[in-house]
Amino acid sequence: MSPVLHAPPQPAIDATPILGAIESLASERRRGVTFMGARGRSLVPYTDLVERARRVASALRSRGLRPGDAVVVVLPDPEEALAAILGAMAAGVAPAPIYPPTALHALPVFLRHLAHMLERSGARRVIAAAKLVPFLGAVPQPVEAIGALLDAAPGPFERPSAGDTAFLQFTSGTTAAPRGVMVTHGNLAANLAMIRAAARVDDRSKIVTWLPVYHDMGLVGTVLGAISTGLELSVMPPQAFLRAPRLWLEEISRVGATHTAAPNFAYGLCVKRVPEVSGLDLSSMRVFVCGAEPILPATLERFNAHFAPTGLHPGAVTPAYGLAEATLAVSFAPYLGGLCCDESRAPRVPSCGVPLPGVEVRVADEHGHEVGERQVGEVQVRGPTVTPGYVRNPEETRAARAPGGWLRTGDLGYLAGGELYLLGRRKDVIIVRGRNLYAHDIEGVAGEHPDVRTGNVAAFGVPAMDTEALVVVAESRRPGDADRIAREVRGRLAEVFGVVPRDVRVVAPGTLPKTSSGKLRRGEMRERYLAGRLHPRRSRLETARVILRSWLGHVRPRRRG
């Protein structure tokens, strides 16, 4: 029998632990969530968090929303977003979080994405920050300012069943139009319990996060994980981390945190942007989860070495694998096992650990048959955390299923020694003269250049005679040195992979298209390259027209008489 990774079954779990946990914290004033923002640090006790959820739930009911409905949440502020998400869940309404545009020129693209979400989810309302409401006037569904919802009188919590949808998580849209993953209360309950067990979370744990709450790693992995057990939680806006990564580490030091999570690029950014480690104390940290994007061993090794003087345990940085269709987490490196790599491959491939309790993982070929040890194929997952499907999208739901209840992830990998090793997305494989190259491997080596921006490299294939040719686009803050940087990156890639890229383009920051969660849109970058325009067309006239239409839609004519 071909290998399938199993984990011990877990005990029965309450179908609605997150809502039960919220209600049980109604009198908890000592612990809560500390929000960090422009106004400094402010503690919101759990008793206040519960009341806010009850107010939002009551307001949504008064607006005509009923259990089973959906609502889109467009709130950049984590404190407001958390109140809306928990309140919607308390009302039995499924929140679908989305991040708003960061600049006016991005408004047209955002509104198209929002329209797609509304159509797919069937959402009956949009919850937004007051300053965004005028820009959403053209949206067909009513747009509600979060402040108005918080003014309502507190109401009761619903009692959903395990099969009811807890929230909708729209996929990143890196390779296709975003799809709305239905995460049930049963899925959520199971995954939260699995994560607690794998990460050794107990009632003394403290969690710090800068991850956005509109994304599954931030929402499930840190925020709901802390709230479901009433832990101390510190939340900072993603923009604050990107401007000053040291703030994340300083908060960990200040509160004596034990758990946090971040994608690979964040660990590299800390090494580059936090040269002085004095004053930091990371000795309390049990787990720095690394996931949500390809994991590069060199990045984590540099992080461990750079912050070793802070007391960081070398095994605390923990690779993990997950996806929205499995709620979040699928596999996890053993506790304090640290970074383990397959040294037989070049570049080295990091282990993503073993399946979480109750999850099964296998690797299958293109015909759906399980393959043997160290054979590359599609990673497939089965267990209580797997979504029942994509909202109002039966075709995609069927396409994601394999016989036997297996979820097709679209990720390539292999099993070895009871652990899972990932190679990348099936659609991101570049075949050069019969050799498979993985985009994230190329991007990782190119990103090691000191003048290339961390996490801002795109590698893709373009048509060539009888094969594909490799193209690399990298962002740099040194546009005057573009030729030198390109030459050095090309030489390094030839040295490591034995393949000379057809083209290496060095571009200005902000050129690479990304999803709202920061993942590269390689397909869009490839299309731009082939069309001869690396930079997107940004029409000021189009933006102005969109703003005007939104404003006119928001300002309704007054009725006479």
mmCIF file of C-alpha atoms in Angstrom, residues 22 25-32 44-52 54:
data_model
loop_
_atom_site.group_PDB
_atom_site.id
_atom_site.type_symbol
_atom_site.label_atom_id
_atom_site.label_comp_id
_atom_site.label_asym_id
_atom_site.label_seq_id
_atom_site.Cartn_x
_atom_site.Cartn_y
_atom_site.Cartn_z
ATOM 1 C CA ILE A 22 -17.020 34.039 23.552
ATOM 2 C CA LEU A 25 -15.819 35.299 28.615
ATOM 3 C CA ALA A 26 -18.682 37.728 29.286
ATOM 4 C CA SER A 27 -17.415 38.428 32.814
ATOM 5 C CA GLU A 28 -13.672 38.239 32.040
ATOM 6 C CA ARG A 29 -12.235 41.701 32.713
ATOM 7 C CA ARG A 30 -8.644 40.797 33.492
ATOM 8 C CA ARG A 31 -7.750 39.292 30.136
ATOM 9 C CA GLY A 32 -8.537 40.573 26.689
ATOM 10 C CA VAL A 44 -10.201 45.663 25.280
ATOM 11 C CA PRO A 45 -11.269 43.230 28.039
ATOM 12 C CA TYR A 46 -13.085 40.135 26.878
ATOM 13 C CA THR A 47 -16.251 41.342 28.583
ATOM 14 C CA ASP A 48 -16.262 44.373 26.259
ATOM 15 C CA LEU A 49 -15.510 42.186 23.245
ATOM 16 C CA VAL A 50 -18.539 40.028 24.051
ATOM 17 C CA GLU A 51 -20.772 43.077 24.376
ATOM 18 C CA ARG A 52 -19.592 44.449 21.024
ATOM 19 C CA ARG A 54 -23.855 41.173 20.893
#
